[in-house]
N, CA, C and O atoms as a CHARMM CRD file, in Angstrom:
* protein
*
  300
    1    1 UNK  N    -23.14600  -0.33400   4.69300 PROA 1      0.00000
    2    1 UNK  CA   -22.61000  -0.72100   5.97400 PROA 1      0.00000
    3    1 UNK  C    -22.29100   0.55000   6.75700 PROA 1      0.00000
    4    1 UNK  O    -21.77500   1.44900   6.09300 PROA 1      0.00000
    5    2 UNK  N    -22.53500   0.81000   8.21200 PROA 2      0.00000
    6    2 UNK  CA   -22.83100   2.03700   8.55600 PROA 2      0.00000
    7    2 UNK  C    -21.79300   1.30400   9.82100 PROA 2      0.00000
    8    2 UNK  O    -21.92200   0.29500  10.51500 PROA 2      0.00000
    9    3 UNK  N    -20.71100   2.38500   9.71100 PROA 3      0.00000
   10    3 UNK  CA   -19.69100   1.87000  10.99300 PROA 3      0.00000
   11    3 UNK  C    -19.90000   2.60000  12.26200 PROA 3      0.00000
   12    3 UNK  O    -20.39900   3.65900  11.88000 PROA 3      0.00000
   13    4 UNK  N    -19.80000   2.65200  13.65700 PROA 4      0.00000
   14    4 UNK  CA   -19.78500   3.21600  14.53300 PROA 4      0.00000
   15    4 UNK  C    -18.85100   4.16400  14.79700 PROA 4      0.00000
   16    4 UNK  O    -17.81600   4.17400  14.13100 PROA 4      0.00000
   17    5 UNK  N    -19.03300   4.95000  15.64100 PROA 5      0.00000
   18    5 UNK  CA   -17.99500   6.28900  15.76100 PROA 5      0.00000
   19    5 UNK  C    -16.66200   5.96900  16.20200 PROA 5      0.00000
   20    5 UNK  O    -15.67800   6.40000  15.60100 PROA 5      0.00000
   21    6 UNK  N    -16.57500   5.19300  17.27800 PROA 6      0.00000
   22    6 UNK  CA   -14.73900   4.84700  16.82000 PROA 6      0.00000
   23    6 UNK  C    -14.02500   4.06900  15.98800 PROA 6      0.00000
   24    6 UNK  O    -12.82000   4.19700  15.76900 PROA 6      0.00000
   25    7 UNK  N    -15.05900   2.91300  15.31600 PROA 7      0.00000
   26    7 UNK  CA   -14.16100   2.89900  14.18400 PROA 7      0.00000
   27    7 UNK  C    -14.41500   3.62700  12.91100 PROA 7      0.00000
   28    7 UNK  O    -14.10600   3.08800  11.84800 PROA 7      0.00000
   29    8 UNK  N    -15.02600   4.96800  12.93900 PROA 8      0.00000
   30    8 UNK  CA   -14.91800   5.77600  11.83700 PROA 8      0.00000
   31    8 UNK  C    -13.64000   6.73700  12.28600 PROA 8      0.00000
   32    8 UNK  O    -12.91000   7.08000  11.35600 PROA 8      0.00000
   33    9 UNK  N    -13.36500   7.10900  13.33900 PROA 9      0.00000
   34    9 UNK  CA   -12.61000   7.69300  13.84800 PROA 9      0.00000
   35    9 UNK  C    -10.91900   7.13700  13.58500 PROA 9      0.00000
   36    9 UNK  O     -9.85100   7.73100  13.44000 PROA 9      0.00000
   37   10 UNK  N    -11.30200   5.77900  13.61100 PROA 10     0.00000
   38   10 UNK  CA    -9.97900   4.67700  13.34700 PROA 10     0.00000
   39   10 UNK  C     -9.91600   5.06400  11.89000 PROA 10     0.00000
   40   10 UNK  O     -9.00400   5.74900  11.42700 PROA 10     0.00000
   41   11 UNK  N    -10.88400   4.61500  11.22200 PROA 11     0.00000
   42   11 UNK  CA   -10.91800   4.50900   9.96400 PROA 11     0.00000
   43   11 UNK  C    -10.55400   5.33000   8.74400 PROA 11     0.00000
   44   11 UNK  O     -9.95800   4.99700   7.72000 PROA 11     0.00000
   45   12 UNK  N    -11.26200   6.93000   9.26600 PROA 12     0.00000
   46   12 UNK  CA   -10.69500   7.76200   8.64800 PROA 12     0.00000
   47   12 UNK  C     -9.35900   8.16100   8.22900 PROA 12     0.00000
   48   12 UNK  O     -9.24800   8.61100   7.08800 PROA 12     0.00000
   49   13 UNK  N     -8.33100   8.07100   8.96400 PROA 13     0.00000
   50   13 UNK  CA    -6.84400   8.63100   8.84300 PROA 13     0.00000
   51   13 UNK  C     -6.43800   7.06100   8.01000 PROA 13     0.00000
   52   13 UNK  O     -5.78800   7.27300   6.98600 PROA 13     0.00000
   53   14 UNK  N     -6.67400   5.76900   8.24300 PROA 14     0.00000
   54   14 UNK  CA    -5.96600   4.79600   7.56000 PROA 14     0.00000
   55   14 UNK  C     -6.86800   4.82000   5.87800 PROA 14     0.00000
   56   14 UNK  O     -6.30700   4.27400   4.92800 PROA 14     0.00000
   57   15 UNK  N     -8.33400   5.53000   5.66700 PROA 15     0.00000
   58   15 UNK  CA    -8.71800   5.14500   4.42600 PROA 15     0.00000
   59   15 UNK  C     -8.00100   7.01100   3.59500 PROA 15     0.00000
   60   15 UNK  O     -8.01800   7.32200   2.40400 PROA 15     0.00000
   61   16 UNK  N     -7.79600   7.33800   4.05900 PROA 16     0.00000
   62   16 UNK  CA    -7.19500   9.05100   3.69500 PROA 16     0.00000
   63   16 UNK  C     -5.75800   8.40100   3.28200 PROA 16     0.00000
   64   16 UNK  O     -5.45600   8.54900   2.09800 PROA 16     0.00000
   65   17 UNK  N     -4.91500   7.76100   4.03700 PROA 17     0.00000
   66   17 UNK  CA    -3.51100   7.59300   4.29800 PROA 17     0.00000
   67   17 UNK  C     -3.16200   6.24800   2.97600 PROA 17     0.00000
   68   17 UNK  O     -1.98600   5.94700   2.77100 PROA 17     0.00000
   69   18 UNK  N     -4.28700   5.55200   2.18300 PROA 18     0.00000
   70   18 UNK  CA    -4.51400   4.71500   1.72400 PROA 18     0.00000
   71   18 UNK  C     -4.91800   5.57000   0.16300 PROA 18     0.00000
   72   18 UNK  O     -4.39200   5.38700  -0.93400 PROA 18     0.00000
   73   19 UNK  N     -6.10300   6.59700   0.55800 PROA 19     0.00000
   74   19 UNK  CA    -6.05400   7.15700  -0.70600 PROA 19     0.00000
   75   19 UNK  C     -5.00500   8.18600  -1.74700 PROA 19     0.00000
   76   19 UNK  O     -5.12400   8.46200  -2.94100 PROA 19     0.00000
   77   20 UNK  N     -3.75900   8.67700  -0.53900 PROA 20     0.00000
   78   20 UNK  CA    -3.31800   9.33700  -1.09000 PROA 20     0.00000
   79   20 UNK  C     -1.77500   8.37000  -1.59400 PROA 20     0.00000
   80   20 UNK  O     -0.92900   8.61200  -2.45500 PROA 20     0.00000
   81   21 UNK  N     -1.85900   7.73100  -1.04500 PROA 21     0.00000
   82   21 UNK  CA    -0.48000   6.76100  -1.26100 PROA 21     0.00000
   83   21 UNK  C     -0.60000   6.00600  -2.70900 PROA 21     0.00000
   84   21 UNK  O      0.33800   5.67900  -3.43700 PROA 21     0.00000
   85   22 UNK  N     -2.18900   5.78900  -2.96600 PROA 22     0.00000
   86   22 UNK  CA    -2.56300   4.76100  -4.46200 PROA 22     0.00000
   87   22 UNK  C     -2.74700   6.35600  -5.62700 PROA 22     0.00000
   88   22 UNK  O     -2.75000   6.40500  -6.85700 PROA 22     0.00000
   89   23 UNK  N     -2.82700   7.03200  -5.01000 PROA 23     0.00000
   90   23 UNK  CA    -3.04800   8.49400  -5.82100 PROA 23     0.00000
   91   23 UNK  C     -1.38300   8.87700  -6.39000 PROA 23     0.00000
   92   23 UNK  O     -1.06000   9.33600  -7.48600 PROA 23     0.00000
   93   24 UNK  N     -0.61900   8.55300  -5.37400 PROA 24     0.00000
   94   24 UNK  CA     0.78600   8.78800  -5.36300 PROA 24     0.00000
   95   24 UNK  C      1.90500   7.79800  -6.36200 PROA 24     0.00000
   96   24 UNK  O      2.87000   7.98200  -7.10400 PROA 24     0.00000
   97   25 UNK  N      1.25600   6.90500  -5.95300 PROA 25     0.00000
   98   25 UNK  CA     1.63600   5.56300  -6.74100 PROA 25     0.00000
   99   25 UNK  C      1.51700   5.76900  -8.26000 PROA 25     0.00000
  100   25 UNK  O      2.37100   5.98800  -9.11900 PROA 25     0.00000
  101   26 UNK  N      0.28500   5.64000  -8.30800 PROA 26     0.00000
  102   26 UNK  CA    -0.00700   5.78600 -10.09300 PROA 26     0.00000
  103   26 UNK  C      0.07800   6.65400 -10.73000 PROA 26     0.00000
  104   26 UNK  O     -0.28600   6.56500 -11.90200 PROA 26     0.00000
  105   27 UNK  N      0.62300   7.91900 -10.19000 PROA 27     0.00000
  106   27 UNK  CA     1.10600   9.14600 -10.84800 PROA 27     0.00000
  107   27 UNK  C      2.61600   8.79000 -10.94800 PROA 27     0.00000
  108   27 UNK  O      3.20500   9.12500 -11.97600 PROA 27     0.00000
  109   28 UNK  N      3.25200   8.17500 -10.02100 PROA 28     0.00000
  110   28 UNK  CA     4.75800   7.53100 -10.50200 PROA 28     0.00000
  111   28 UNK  C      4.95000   6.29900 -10.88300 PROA 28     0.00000
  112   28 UNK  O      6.06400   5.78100 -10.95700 PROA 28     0.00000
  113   29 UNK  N      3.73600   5.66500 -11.18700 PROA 29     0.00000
  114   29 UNK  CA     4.31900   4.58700 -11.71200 PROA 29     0.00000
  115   29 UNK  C      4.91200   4.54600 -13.17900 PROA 29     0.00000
  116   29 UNK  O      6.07800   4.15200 -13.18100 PROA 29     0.00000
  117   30 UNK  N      4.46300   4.81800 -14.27800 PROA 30     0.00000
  118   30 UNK  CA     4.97300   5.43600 -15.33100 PROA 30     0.00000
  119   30 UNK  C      6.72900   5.49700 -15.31800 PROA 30     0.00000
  120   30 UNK  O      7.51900   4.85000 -16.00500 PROA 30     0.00000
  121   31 UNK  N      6.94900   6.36500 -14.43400 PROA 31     0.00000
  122   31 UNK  CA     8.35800   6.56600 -14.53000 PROA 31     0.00000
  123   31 UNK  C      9.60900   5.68000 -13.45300 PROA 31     0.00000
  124   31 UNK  O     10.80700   5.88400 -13.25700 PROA 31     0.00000
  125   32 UNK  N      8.57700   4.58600 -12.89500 PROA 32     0.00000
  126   32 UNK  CA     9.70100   3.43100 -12.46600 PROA 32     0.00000
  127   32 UNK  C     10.64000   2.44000 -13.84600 PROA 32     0.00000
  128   32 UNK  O     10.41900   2.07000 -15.00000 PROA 32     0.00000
  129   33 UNK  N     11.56300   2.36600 -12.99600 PROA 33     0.00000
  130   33 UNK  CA    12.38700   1.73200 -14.20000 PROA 33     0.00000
  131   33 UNK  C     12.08400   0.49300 -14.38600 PROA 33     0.00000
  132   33 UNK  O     11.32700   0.01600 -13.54100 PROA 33     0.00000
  133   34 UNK  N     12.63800  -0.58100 -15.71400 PROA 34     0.00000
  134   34 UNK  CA    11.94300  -1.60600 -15.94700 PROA 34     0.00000
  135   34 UNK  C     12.17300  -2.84600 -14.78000 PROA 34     0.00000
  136   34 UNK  O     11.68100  -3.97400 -14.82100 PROA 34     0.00000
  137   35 UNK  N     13.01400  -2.31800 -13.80000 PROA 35     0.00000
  138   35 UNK  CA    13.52500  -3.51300 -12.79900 PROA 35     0.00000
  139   35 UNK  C     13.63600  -2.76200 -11.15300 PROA 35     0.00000
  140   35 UNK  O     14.55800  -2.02200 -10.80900 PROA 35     0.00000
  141   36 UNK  N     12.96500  -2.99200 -10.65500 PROA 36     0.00000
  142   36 UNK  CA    12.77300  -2.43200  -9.58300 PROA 36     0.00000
  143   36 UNK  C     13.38900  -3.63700  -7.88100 PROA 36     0.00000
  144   36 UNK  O     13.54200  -4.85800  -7.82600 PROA 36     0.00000
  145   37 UNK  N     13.58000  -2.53700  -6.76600 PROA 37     0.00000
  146   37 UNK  CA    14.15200  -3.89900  -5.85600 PROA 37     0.00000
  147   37 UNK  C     13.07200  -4.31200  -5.56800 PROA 37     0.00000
  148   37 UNK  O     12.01600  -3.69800  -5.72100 PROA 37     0.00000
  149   38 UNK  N     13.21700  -5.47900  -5.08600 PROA 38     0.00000
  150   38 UNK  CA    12.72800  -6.36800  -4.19900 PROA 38     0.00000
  151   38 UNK  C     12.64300  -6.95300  -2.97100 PROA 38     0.00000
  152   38 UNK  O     11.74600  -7.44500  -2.28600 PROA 38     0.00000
  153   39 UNK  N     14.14100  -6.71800  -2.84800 PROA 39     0.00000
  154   39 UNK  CA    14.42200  -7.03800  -1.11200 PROA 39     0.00000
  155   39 UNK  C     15.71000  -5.88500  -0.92900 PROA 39     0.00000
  156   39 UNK  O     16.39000  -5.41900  -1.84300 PROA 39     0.00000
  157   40 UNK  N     15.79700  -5.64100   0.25100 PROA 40     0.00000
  158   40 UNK  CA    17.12300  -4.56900   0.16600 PROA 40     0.00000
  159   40 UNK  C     17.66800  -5.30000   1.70100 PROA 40     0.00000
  160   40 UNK  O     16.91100  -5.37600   2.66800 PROA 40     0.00000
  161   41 UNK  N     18.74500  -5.68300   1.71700 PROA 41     0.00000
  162   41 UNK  CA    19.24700  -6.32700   2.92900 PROA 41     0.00000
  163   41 UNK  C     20.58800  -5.47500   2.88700 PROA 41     0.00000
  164   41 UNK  O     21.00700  -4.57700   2.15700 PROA 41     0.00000
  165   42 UNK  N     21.17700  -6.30200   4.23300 PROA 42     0.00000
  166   42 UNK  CA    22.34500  -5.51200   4.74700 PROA 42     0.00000
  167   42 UNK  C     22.98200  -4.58600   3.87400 PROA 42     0.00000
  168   42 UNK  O     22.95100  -3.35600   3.90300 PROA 42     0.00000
  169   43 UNK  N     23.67200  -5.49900   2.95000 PROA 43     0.00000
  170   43 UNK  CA    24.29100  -4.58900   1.97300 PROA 43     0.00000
  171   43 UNK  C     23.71300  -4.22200   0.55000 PROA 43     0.00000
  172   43 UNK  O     24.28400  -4.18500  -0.54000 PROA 43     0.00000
  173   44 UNK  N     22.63500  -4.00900   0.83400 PROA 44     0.00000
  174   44 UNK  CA    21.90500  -2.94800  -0.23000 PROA 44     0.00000
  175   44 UNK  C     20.92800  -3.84000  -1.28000 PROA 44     0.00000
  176   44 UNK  O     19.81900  -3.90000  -0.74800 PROA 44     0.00000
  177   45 UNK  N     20.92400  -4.31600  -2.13700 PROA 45     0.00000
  178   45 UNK  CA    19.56700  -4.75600  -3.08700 PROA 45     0.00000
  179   45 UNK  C     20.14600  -5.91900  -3.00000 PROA 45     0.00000
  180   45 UNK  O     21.37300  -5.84000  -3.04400 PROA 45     0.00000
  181   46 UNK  N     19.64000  -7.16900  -2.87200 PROA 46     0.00000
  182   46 UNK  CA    19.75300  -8.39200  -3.47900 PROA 46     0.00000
  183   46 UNK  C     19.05200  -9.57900  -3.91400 PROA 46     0.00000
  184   46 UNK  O     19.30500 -10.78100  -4.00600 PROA 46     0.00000
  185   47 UNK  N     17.68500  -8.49500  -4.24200 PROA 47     0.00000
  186   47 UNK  CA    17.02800  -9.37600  -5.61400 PROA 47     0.00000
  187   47 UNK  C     16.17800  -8.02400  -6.18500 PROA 47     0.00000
  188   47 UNK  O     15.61600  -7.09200  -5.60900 PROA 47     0.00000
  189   48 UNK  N     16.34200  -8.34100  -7.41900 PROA 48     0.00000
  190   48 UNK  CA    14.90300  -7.35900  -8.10800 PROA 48     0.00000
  191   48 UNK  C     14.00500  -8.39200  -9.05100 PROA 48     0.00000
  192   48 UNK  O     14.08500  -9.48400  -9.61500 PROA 48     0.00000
  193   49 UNK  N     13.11800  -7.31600  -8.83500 PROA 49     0.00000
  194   49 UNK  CA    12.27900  -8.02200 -10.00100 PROA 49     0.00000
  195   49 UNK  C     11.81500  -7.04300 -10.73800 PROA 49     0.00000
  196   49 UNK  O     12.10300  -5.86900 -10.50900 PROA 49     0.00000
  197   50 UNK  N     10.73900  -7.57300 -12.08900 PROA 50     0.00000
  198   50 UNK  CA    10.26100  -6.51700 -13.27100 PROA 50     0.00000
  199   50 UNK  C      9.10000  -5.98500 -12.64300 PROA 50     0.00000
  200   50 UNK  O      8.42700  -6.48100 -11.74000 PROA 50     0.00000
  201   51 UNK  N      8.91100  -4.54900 -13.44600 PROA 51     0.00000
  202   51 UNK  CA     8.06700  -3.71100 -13.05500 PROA 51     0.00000
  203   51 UNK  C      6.53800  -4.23000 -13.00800 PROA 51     0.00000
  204   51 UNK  O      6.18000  -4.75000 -14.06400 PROA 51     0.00000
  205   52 UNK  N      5.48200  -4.18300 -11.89100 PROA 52     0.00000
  206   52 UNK  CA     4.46100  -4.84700 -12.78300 PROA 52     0.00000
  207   52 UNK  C      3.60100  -4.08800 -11.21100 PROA 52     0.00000
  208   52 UNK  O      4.10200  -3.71500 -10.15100 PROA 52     0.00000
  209   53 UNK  N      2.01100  -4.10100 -11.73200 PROA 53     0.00000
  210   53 UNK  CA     1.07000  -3.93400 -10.57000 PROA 53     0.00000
  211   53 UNK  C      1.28500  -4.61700  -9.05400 PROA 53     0.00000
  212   53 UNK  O      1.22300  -4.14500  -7.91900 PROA 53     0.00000
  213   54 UNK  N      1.46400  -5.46900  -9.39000 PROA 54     0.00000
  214   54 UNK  CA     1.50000  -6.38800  -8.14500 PROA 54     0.00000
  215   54 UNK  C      2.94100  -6.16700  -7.16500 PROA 54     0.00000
  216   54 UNK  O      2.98200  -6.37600  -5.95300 PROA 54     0.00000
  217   55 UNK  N      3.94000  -5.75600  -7.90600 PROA 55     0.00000
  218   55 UNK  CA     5.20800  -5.14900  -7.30100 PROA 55     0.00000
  219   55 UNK  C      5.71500  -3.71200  -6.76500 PROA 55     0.00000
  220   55 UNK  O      6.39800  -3.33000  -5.81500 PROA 55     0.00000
  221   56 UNK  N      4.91000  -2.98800  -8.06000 PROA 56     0.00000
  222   56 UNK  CA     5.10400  -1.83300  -7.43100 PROA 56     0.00000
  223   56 UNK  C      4.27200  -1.57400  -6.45800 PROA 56     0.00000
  224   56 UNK  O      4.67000  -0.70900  -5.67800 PROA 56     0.00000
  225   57 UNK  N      2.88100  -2.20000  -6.16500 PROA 57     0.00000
  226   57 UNK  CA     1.70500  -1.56200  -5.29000 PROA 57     0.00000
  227   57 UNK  C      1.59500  -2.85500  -4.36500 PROA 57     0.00000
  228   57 UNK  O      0.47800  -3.36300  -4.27200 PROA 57     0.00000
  229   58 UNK  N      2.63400  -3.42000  -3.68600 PROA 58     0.00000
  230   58 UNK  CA     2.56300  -4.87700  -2.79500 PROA 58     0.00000
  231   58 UNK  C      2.49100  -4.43500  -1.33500 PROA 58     0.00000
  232   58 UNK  O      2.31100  -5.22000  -0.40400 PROA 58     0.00000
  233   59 UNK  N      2.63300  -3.21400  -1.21700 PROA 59     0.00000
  234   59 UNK  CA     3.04300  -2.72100   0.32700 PROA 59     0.00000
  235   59 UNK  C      1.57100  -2.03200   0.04800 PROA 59     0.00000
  236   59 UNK  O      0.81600  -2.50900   0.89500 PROA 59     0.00000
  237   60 UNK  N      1.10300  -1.42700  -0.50100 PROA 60     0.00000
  238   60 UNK  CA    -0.39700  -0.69100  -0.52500 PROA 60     0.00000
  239   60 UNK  C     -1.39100  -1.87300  -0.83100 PROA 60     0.00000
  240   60 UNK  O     -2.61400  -1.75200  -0.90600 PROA 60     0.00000
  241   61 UNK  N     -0.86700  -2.72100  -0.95300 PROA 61     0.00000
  242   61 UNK  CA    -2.28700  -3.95000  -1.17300 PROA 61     0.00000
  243   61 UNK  C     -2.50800  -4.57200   0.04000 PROA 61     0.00000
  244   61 UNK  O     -3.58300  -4.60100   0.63800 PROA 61     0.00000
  245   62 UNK  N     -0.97600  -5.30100   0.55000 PROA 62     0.00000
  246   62 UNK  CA    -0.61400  -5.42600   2.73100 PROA 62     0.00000
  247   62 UNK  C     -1.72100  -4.32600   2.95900 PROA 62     0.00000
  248   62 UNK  O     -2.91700  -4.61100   3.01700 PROA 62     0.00000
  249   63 UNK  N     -1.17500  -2.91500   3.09700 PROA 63     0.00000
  250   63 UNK  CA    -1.88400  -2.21300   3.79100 PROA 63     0.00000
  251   63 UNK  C     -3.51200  -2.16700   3.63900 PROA 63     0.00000
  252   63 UNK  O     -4.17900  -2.03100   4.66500 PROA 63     0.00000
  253   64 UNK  N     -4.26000  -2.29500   2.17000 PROA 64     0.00000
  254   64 UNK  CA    -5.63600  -2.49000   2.47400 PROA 64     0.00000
  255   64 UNK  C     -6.18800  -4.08500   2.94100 PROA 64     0.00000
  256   64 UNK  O     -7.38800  -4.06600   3.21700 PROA 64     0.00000
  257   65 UNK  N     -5.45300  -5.63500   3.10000 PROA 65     0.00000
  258   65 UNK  CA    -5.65200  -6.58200   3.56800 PROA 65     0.00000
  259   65 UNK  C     -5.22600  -6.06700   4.71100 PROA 65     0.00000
  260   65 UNK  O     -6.30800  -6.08600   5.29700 PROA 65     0.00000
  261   66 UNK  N     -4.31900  -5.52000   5.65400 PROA 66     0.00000
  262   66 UNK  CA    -4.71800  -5.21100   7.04600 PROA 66     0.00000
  263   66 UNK  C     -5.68000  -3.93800   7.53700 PROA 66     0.00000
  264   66 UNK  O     -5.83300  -3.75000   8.74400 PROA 66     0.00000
  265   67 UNK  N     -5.96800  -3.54900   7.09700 PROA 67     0.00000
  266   67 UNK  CA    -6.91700  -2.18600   7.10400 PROA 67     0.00000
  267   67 UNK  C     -8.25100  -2.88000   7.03500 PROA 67     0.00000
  268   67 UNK  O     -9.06200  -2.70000   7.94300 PROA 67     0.00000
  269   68 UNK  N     -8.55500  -3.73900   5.91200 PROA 68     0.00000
  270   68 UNK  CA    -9.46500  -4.69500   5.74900 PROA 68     0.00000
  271   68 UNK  C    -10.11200  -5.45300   7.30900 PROA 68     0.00000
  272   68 UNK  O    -11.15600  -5.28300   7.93900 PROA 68     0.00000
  273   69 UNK  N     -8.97200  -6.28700   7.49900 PROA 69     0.00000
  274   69 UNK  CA    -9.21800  -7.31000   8.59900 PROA 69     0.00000
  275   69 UNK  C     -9.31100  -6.53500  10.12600 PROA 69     0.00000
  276   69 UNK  O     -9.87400  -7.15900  11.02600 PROA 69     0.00000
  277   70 UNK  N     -8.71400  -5.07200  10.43400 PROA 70     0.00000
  278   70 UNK  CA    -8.60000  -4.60100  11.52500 PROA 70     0.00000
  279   70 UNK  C    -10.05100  -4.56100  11.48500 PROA 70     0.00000
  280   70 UNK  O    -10.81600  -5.33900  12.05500 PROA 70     0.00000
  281   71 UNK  N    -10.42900  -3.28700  10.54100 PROA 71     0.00000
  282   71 UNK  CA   -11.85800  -3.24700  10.83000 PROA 71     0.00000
  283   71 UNK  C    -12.88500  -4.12300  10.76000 PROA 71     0.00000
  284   71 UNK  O    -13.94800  -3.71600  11.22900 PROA 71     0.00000
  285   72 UNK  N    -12.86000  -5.35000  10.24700 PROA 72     0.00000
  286   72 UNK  CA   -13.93800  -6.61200   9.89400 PROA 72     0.00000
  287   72 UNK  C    -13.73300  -7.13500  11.67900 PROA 72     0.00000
  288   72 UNK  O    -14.60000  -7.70300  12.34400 PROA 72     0.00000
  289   73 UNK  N    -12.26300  -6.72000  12.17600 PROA 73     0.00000
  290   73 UNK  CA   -12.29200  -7.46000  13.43600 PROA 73     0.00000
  291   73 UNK  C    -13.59500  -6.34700  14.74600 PROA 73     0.00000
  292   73 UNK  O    -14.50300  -6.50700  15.56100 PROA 73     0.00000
  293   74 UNK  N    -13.01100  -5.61100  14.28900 PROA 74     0.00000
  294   74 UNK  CA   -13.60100  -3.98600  15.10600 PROA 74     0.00000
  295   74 UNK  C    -15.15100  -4.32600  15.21800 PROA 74     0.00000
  296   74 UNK  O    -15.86200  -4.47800  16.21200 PROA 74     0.00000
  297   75 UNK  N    -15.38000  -4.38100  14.10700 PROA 75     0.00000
  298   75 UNK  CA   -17.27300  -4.14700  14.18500 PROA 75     0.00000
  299   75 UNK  C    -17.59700  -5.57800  14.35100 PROA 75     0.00000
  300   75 UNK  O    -18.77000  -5.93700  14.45200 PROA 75     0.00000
């Protein structure tokens, strides 16, 4: 699939900004503790849950389902 120049231009800084964050991730994941937050409201944590793929990496998975759909919208 061969994208056009502005959305390679788009594309570049969100697939860079994507690789270094999952690069970042799995070099610390190891040393998250067995219960991590989940929600952090007014006054500070009030739910956690256990450590697992899908929790620690839920905000980097959002980010490639919208990264995904921007560009599927683009081209």
């Amino acid at each position: 699939m061969v994208f056009s120049a502005p959305i390679r231009l788009w594309l570049l800084p969100n697939a860079s900004l994507l690789a270094a964050l999952s690069l970042w991730g799995v070099a610390r994941y190891p040393h998250l503790p067995p219960r991590i937050p989940q929600h952090i409201g007014i006054g500070g944590v009030d739910a956690w849950t256990e450590r697992s793929i899908g929790s620690a990496f839920a905000l980097v998975f959002v980010f490639i389902g919208v990264t995904g759909l921007l560009t599927a919208l683009r081209s």
